[in-house]
Amino acid sequence: MLSLQEREHRKSNYAKKSSENTKKYTELYAQFSQTGYTKVLAEEYTDFFVLNAKKPAPGDILQAVRLYDKIRDYKAAAYFLTKLEEIAKKLNNEEKFIYCIEALANKSKIGNWRDAEDFRTENINFMQIYSEKVDIGLKADMYMSLAYADCAAKHYNSAFRLLTGFGYKPQGKNDVKLLEILIAGIYICAKSGDEASIENAVNNACAAMALFKKYEFPWSEEFYKQKIKDASVGLA
């Protein structure tokens, strides 16, 4: 989740600022800071900012998608993605780009590889062009979603090339995005069934974690350790 300051900086994407909205978001962010991604957090966020909002903002719907994705409730994430489809013409380019990333990853993780391939074909030109305007973290998210799509279609070598070939450079010792890329690599290895490559990918991710001097939240270290274990048995 975005911090209050980050959310305020990108306020045009989210619900209009009000004392009620600020209070609720402060409560939810405090909950997130202590316990991380949970079903309770996802439900409380979506109830307040999406389901019970008169006109939910695209940024809040995208946040709902991400929260459900983090707890692997891909069906719920897919449901909120359909809400973005309904207002697709109202999305700005940044929102559309993030929507494309999330939709492609969701279809892939569910296993709808044909839908994922069709969606990628339809949107890849926009994604590639707009990716030149975003920060390296968001660009990495795009390549991970493309890799998930190739993985779902059992194009494992192509998936690996997508993860390693776009030139991501570590952003310091506490680089969570690098860790996410490495964990995606473990998942692809697991799906390919190559036991030797799984072990190597797990070792790489553990080595990256060993470089961390600190984590942003008290739950982060255990969260990523579990993500590594889950990815090694084919859980995204």
Short mmCIF file of N, CA and C in Angstrom, two decimals, residues 100-188:
data_model
loop_
_atom_site.label_atom_id
_atom_site.label_comp_id
_atom_site.label_asym_id
_atom_site.label_seq_id
_atom_site.Cartn_x
_atom_site.Cartn_y
_atom_site.Cartn_z
N CYS A 100 -3.34 -2.91 -17.26
CA CYS A 100 -2.85 -3.93 -18.19
C CYS A 100 -1.92 -4.91 -17.49
N ILE A 101 -1.03 -4.39 -16.65
CA ILE A 101 -0.10 -5.24 -15.89
C ILE A 101 -0.88 -6.20 -15.01
N GLU A 102 -1.82 -5.66 -14.24
CA GLU A 102 -2.56 -6.47 -13.29
C GLU A 102 -3.47 -7.48 -13.99
N ALA A 103 -4.11 -7.05 -15.07
CA ALA A 103 -5.02 -7.95 -15.80
C ALA A 103 -4.24 -9.10 -16.43
N LEU A 104 -3.10 -8.81 -17.04
CA LEU A 104 -2.30 -9.85 -17.67
C LEU A 104 -1.78 -10.84 -16.64
N ALA A 105 -1.28 -10.33 -15.52
CA ALA A 105 -0.78 -11.21 -14.46
C ALA A 105 -1.91 -12.06 -13.88
N ASN A 106 -3.07 -11.46 -13.70
CA ASN A 106 -4.21 -12.19 -13.13
C ASN A 106 -4.66 -13.33 -14.03
N LYS A 107 -4.82 -13.07 -15.32
CA LYS A 107 -5.23 -14.12 -16.25
C LYS A 107 -4.20 -15.25 -16.27
N SER A 108 -2.94 -14.89 -16.16
CA SER A 108 -1.86 -15.87 -16.20
C SER A 108 -1.84 -16.73 -14.95
N LYS A 109 -1.98 -16.11 -13.78
CA LYS A 109 -1.94 -16.85 -12.52
C LYS A 109 -3.15 -17.77 -12.37
N ILE A 110 -4.29 -17.33 -12.88
CA ILE A 110 -5.47 -18.19 -12.86
C ILE A 110 -5.28 -19.39 -13.79
N GLY A 111 -4.47 -19.20 -14.84
CA GLY A 111 -4.21 -20.27 -15.79
C GLY A 111 -4.91 -20.10 -17.13
N ASN A 112 -5.54 -18.94 -17.34
CA ASN A 112 -6.22 -18.67 -18.60
C ASN A 112 -5.21 -18.16 -19.63
N TRP A 113 -4.34 -19.08 -20.10
CA TRP A 113 -3.21 -18.65 -20.94
C TRP A 113 -3.66 -18.11 -22.29
N ARG A 114 -4.75 -18.64 -22.84
CA ARG A 114 -5.24 -18.11 -24.12
C ARG A 114 -5.75 -16.68 -23.94
N ASP A 115 -6.51 -16.46 -22.87
CA ASP A 115 -6.99 -15.10 -22.59
C ASP A 115 -5.81 -14.16 -22.36
N ALA A 116 -4.80 -14.66 -21.65
CA ALA A 116 -3.61 -13.85 -21.38
C ALA A 116 -2.90 -13.49 -22.69
N GLU A 117 -2.76 -14.45 -23.58
CA GLU A 117 -2.09 -14.18 -24.85
C GLU A 117 -2.89 -13.19 -25.70
N ASP A 118 -4.21 -13.36 -25.72
CA ASP A 118 -5.06 -12.43 -26.48
C ASP A 118 -4.96 -11.02 -25.91
N PHE A 119 -4.98 -10.93 -24.58
CA PHE A 119 -4.91 -9.63 -23.92
C PHE A 119 -3.56 -8.97 -24.20
N ARG A 120 -2.50 -9.75 -24.15
CA ARG A 120 -1.17 -9.20 -24.43
C ARG A 120 -1.08 -8.70 -25.87
N THR A 121 -1.59 -9.49 -26.81
CA THR A 121 -1.56 -9.09 -28.22
C THR A 121 -2.29 -7.76 -28.43
N GLU A 122 -3.41 -7.61 -27.73
CA GLU A 122 -4.23 -6.42 -27.88
C GLU A 122 -3.57 -5.18 -27.28
N ASN A 123 -2.80 -5.37 -26.20
CA ASN A 123 -2.31 -4.22 -25.44
C ASN A 123 -0.79 -4.03 -25.44
N ILE A 124 -0.05 -4.93 -26.08
CA ILE A 124 1.41 -4.89 -25.95
C ILE A 124 2.02 -3.62 -26.52
N ASN A 125 1.49 -3.09 -27.60
CA ASN A 125 2.07 -1.87 -28.18
C ASN A 125 1.96 -0.71 -27.20
N PHE A 126 0.79 -0.55 -26.61
CA PHE A 126 0.61 0.51 -25.62
C PHE A 126 1.55 0.29 -24.43
N MET A 127 1.62 -0.93 -23.93
CA MET A 127 2.44 -1.22 -22.76
C MET A 127 3.91 -0.91 -23.02
N GLN A 128 4.41 -1.34 -24.17
CA GLN A 128 5.82 -1.12 -24.48
C GLN A 128 6.14 0.37 -24.64
N ILE A 129 5.27 1.09 -25.31
CA ILE A 129 5.51 2.52 -25.52
C ILE A 129 5.44 3.28 -24.20
N TYR A 130 4.40 2.99 -23.41
CA TYR A 130 4.24 3.73 -22.15
C TYR A 130 5.28 3.33 -21.11
N SER A 131 5.82 2.12 -21.22
CA SER A 131 6.82 1.67 -20.24
C SER A 131 8.08 2.53 -20.27
N GLU A 132 8.30 3.26 -21.37
CA GLU A 132 9.46 4.14 -21.45
C GLU A 132 9.27 5.41 -20.61
N LYS A 133 8.06 5.63 -20.12
CA LYS A 133 7.76 6.85 -19.35
C LYS A 133 7.65 6.59 -17.85
N VAL A 134 7.74 5.33 -17.43
CA VAL A 134 7.52 5.00 -16.03
C VAL A 134 8.85 4.71 -15.33
N ASP A 135 8.81 4.64 -14.00
CA ASP A 135 10.03 4.33 -13.25
C ASP A 135 10.38 2.85 -13.42
N ILE A 136 11.59 2.51 -13.02
CA ILE A 136 12.11 1.16 -13.26
C ILE A 136 11.30 0.11 -12.50
N GLY A 137 10.73 0.47 -11.35
CA GLY A 137 9.93 -0.48 -10.59
C GLY A 137 8.68 -0.90 -11.33
N LEU A 138 7.99 0.07 -11.90
CA LEU A 138 6.77 -0.23 -12.64
C LEU A 138 7.09 -0.95 -13.94
N LYS A 139 8.22 -0.61 -14.53
CA LYS A 139 8.65 -1.31 -15.74
C LYS A 139 8.94 -2.78 -15.41
N ALA A 140 9.54 -3.02 -14.26
CA ALA A 140 9.80 -4.39 -13.82
C ALA A 140 8.48 -5.15 -13.63
N ASP A 141 7.48 -4.48 -13.08
CA ASP A 141 6.17 -5.11 -12.92
C ASP A 141 5.60 -5.55 -14.27
N MET A 142 5.80 -4.73 -15.30
CA MET A 142 5.32 -5.09 -16.63
C MET A 142 6.01 -6.36 -17.12
N TYR A 143 7.33 -6.40 -17.00
CA TYR A 143 8.05 -7.57 -17.49
C TYR A 143 7.72 -8.83 -16.69
N MET A 144 7.46 -8.67 -15.40
CA MET A 144 7.03 -9.84 -14.62
C MET A 144 5.68 -10.35 -15.10
N SER A 145 4.76 -9.43 -15.40
CA SER A 145 3.44 -9.87 -15.89
C SER A 145 3.56 -10.55 -17.24
N LEU A 146 4.43 -10.05 -18.11
CA LEU A 146 4.67 -10.69 -19.40
C LEU A 146 5.29 -12.08 -19.21
N ALA A 147 6.18 -12.19 -18.24
CA ALA A 147 6.81 -13.49 -17.95
C ALA A 147 5.78 -14.48 -17.42
N TYR A 148 4.88 -14.01 -16.56
CA TYR A 148 3.82 -14.89 -16.06
C TYR A 148 2.96 -15.40 -17.21
N ALA A 149 2.70 -14.55 -18.19
CA ALA A 149 1.89 -14.95 -19.34
C ALA A 149 2.60 -16.03 -20.14
N ASP A 150 3.89 -15.85 -20.38
CA ASP A 150 4.65 -16.88 -21.10
C ASP A 150 4.71 -18.17 -20.30
N CYS A 151 4.85 -18.03 -19.00
CA CYS A 151 4.89 -19.22 -18.14
C CYS A 151 3.56 -19.98 -18.20
N ALA A 152 2.46 -19.26 -18.17
CA ALA A 152 1.15 -19.90 -18.24
C ALA A 152 0.98 -20.68 -19.54
N ALA A 153 1.61 -20.17 -20.62
CA ALA A 153 1.54 -20.83 -21.92
C ALA A 153 2.65 -21.87 -22.08
N LYS A 154 3.41 -22.11 -21.00
CA LYS A 154 4.49 -23.10 -20.97
C LYS A 154 5.66 -22.72 -21.87
N HIS A 155 5.84 -21.43 -22.09
CA HIS A 155 7.00 -20.93 -22.83
C HIS A 155 8.04 -20.48 -21.80
N TYR A 156 8.64 -21.43 -21.12
CA TYR A 156 9.46 -21.13 -19.95
C TYR A 156 10.73 -20.37 -20.30
N ASN A 157 11.39 -20.73 -21.39
CA ASN A 157 12.61 -20.03 -21.78
C ASN A 157 12.32 -18.56 -22.10
N SER A 158 11.21 -18.31 -22.77
CA SER A 158 10.83 -16.93 -23.08
C SER A 158 10.55 -16.16 -21.81
N ALA A 159 9.89 -16.83 -20.85
CA ALA A 159 9.59 -16.19 -19.57
C ALA A 159 10.86 -15.76 -18.86
N PHE A 160 11.88 -16.65 -18.84
CA PHE A 160 13.16 -16.30 -18.21
C PHE A 160 13.84 -15.14 -18.91
N ARG A 161 13.78 -15.15 -20.22
CA ARG A 161 14.43 -14.06 -20.97
C ARG A 161 13.78 -12.72 -20.65
N LEU A 162 12.48 -12.72 -20.45
CA LEU A 162 11.78 -11.49 -20.10
C LEU A 162 12.24 -10.96 -18.74
N LEU A 163 12.44 -11.85 -17.79
CA LEU A 163 12.86 -11.44 -16.45
C LEU A 163 14.30 -10.93 -16.42
N THR A 164 15.14 -11.53 -17.22
CA THR A 164 16.58 -11.22 -17.14
C THR A 164 17.06 -10.26 -18.23
N GLY A 165 16.24 -10.06 -19.25
CA GLY A 165 16.73 -9.35 -20.41
C GLY A 165 16.41 -7.88 -20.51
N PHE A 166 15.65 -7.34 -19.55
CA PHE A 166 15.26 -5.93 -19.69
C PHE A 166 16.19 -4.98 -18.94
N GLY A 167 17.22 -5.54 -18.33
CA GLY A 167 18.27 -4.70 -17.79
C GLY A 167 18.02 -4.09 -16.43
N TYR A 168 17.28 -4.80 -15.58
CA TYR A 168 17.05 -4.26 -14.23
C TYR A 168 18.36 -4.26 -13.44
N LYS A 169 18.67 -3.14 -12.82
CA LYS A 169 19.86 -3.04 -12.00
C LYS A 169 19.46 -2.87 -10.54
N PRO A 170 20.11 -3.62 -9.62
CA PRO A 170 19.77 -3.52 -8.20
C PRO A 170 19.79 -2.09 -7.69
N GLN A 171 18.79 -1.75 -6.91
CA GLN A 171 18.65 -0.40 -6.37
C GLN A 171 19.08 -0.37 -4.90
N GLY A 172 20.31 -0.76 -4.64
CA GLY A 172 20.80 -0.78 -3.27
C GLY A 172 20.65 -2.16 -2.64
N LYS A 173 21.01 -2.27 -1.37
CA LYS A 173 21.01 -3.56 -0.68
C LYS A 173 19.62 -4.01 -0.24
N ASN A 174 18.71 -3.09 -0.08
CA ASN A 174 17.38 -3.44 0.42
C ASN A 174 16.34 -3.36 -0.72
N ASP A 175 16.65 -4.04 -1.82
CA ASP A 175 15.87 -3.91 -3.04
C ASP A 175 14.76 -4.95 -3.10
N VAL A 176 13.58 -4.54 -2.70
CA VAL A 176 12.42 -5.44 -2.69
C VAL A 176 12.02 -5.83 -4.11
N LYS A 177 12.12 -4.91 -5.05
CA LYS A 177 11.73 -5.21 -6.43
C LYS A 177 12.61 -6.31 -7.02
N LEU A 178 13.91 -6.24 -6.75
CA LEU A 178 14.80 -7.31 -7.21
C LEU A 178 14.38 -8.64 -6.61
N LEU A 179 14.03 -8.63 -5.34
CA LEU A 179 13.60 -9.84 -4.67
C LEU A 179 12.33 -10.40 -5.33
N GLU A 180 11.41 -9.52 -5.70
CA GLU A 180 10.18 -9.96 -6.37
C GLU A 180 10.48 -10.58 -7.72
N ILE A 181 11.43 -10.01 -8.45
CA ILE A 181 11.84 -10.56 -9.75
C ILE A 181 12.43 -11.96 -9.56
N LEU A 182 13.29 -12.11 -8.55
CA LEU A 182 13.91 -13.40 -8.29
C LEU A 182 12.87 -14.44 -7.86
N ILE A 183 11.88 -14.02 -7.10
CA ILE A 183 10.83 -14.94 -6.67
C ILE A 183 9.97 -15.36 -7.86
N ALA A 184 9.72 -14.44 -8.77
CA ALA A 184 9.02 -14.79 -10.00
C ALA A 184 9.82 -15.83 -10.79
N GLY A 185 11.14 -15.70 -10.76
CA GLY A 185 12.00 -16.69 -11.42
C GLY A 185 11.88 -18.07 -10.78
N ILE A 186 11.78 -18.12 -9.46
CA ILE A 186 11.59 -19.39 -8.77
C ILE A 186 10.29 -20.04 -9.22
N TYR A 187 9.25 -19.24 -9.28
CA TYR A 187 7.93 -19.74 -9.70
C TYR A 187 7.98 -20.35 -11.10
N ILE A 188 8.66 -19.67 -12.01
CA ILE A 188 8.77 -20.17 -13.38
C ILE A 188 9.56 -21.48 -13.41
#
